[in-house]
């Protein structure tokens, strides 16, 4: 169980590139699908930069870097993923985009292939419903940066076959060397169900003028021994992604503590998305 030798990844942003990297470094044949040549070039550059960081830090050798690149190919056609035993979707955190990918994958993959989603918060059953094989759909949620973070949440739905859950768990643990927690198919799963209200509470605190961004973050780092304050963490995650997670969880639970605060919405509308845009709660251009 768990022996997928040919893996597909849809999306090569921060998470997709990381997933492709850990699969390639584990010796798997990886095909990455992106929407157009520009996105492919950006994704390939992101993957190479990460491998180069690993090389500089001594986490992998030059030979291992070259082997990982050799095992990874790129395409703009989802049809080129035919023949993959496992495809992991890692596109933007919006239901319509993800469901469209699932619908297309369902048409091109073999009947026994597994389709997984790296969604942070969207219920997996909603994505499985876009396919004719809900028993072979599962959530497999990695954490950023994927090559460094050890945790993977595996999320079966009420329709996912036990064999697929076992297969994906074994794959994540034995093939990729990750630590797995199993979560019920509820928006946010384990980690984001706890993390999201904490992060949006920090935004509300800043919005209310309780303290500066620097002091809010300093308080959690020095007062609670967190490795990073909540506002810097939001900048790392991406404010648009954080807003999507909060919206998904509010839609599921209707709890006010999950709702994205007005300041978060305004910053996303302004394009100040965090590190990836050069500015969020902090300025990364200086």
PDB file of C-alpha atoms in Angstrom, residues 21 25 46-65 147-148:
ATOM      1  CA  UNK A  21       9.825  18.900  -4.723  1.00  0.00           C
ATOM      2  CA  UNK A  25      13.295  14.094  -3.842  1.00  0.00           C
ATOM      3  CA  UNK A  46      10.332  28.457  -7.547  1.00  0.00           C
ATOM      4  CA  UNK A  47      11.253  24.765  -7.476  1.00  0.00           C
ATOM      5  CA  UNK A  48      14.854  25.414  -8.519  1.00  0.00           C
ATOM      6  CA  UNK A  49      15.252  28.171  -5.918  1.00  0.00           C
ATOM      7  CA  UNK A  50      14.073  25.812  -3.178  1.00  0.00           C
ATOM      8  CA  UNK A  51      16.404  23.025  -4.307  1.00  0.00           C
ATOM      9  CA  UNK A  52      19.273  25.521  -4.421  1.00  0.00           C
ATOM     10  CA  UNK A  53      18.510  26.572  -0.832  1.00  0.00           C
ATOM     11  CA  UNK A  54      18.611  22.926   0.186  1.00  0.00           C
ATOM     12  CA  UNK A  55      21.937  22.512  -1.561  1.00  0.00           C
ATOM     13  CA  UNK A  56      23.443  25.577   0.153  1.00  0.00           C
ATOM     14  CA  UNK A  57      22.248  24.434   3.572  1.00  0.00           C
ATOM     15  CA  UNK A  58      23.618  20.929   3.094  1.00  0.00           C
ATOM     16  CA  UNK A  59      20.183  19.273   3.078  1.00  0.00           C
ATOM     17  CA  UNK A  60      20.884  17.650  -0.300  1.00  0.00           C
ATOM     18  CA  UNK A  61      23.827  17.059  -2.610  1.00  0.00           C
ATOM     19  CA  UNK A  62      24.358  18.394  -6.122  1.00  0.00           C
ATOM     20  CA  UNK A  63      23.624  14.912  -7.444  1.00  0.00           C
ATOM     21  CA  UNK A  64      20.329  14.758  -5.489  1.00  0.00           C
ATOM     22  CA  UNK A  65      19.375  18.233  -6.740  1.00  0.00           C
ATOM     23  CA  UNK A 147      10.194  20.471   2.245  1.00  0.00           C
ATOM     24  CA  UNK A 148      10.719  21.566   5.867  1.00  0.00           C
TER      25      UNK A 148
END
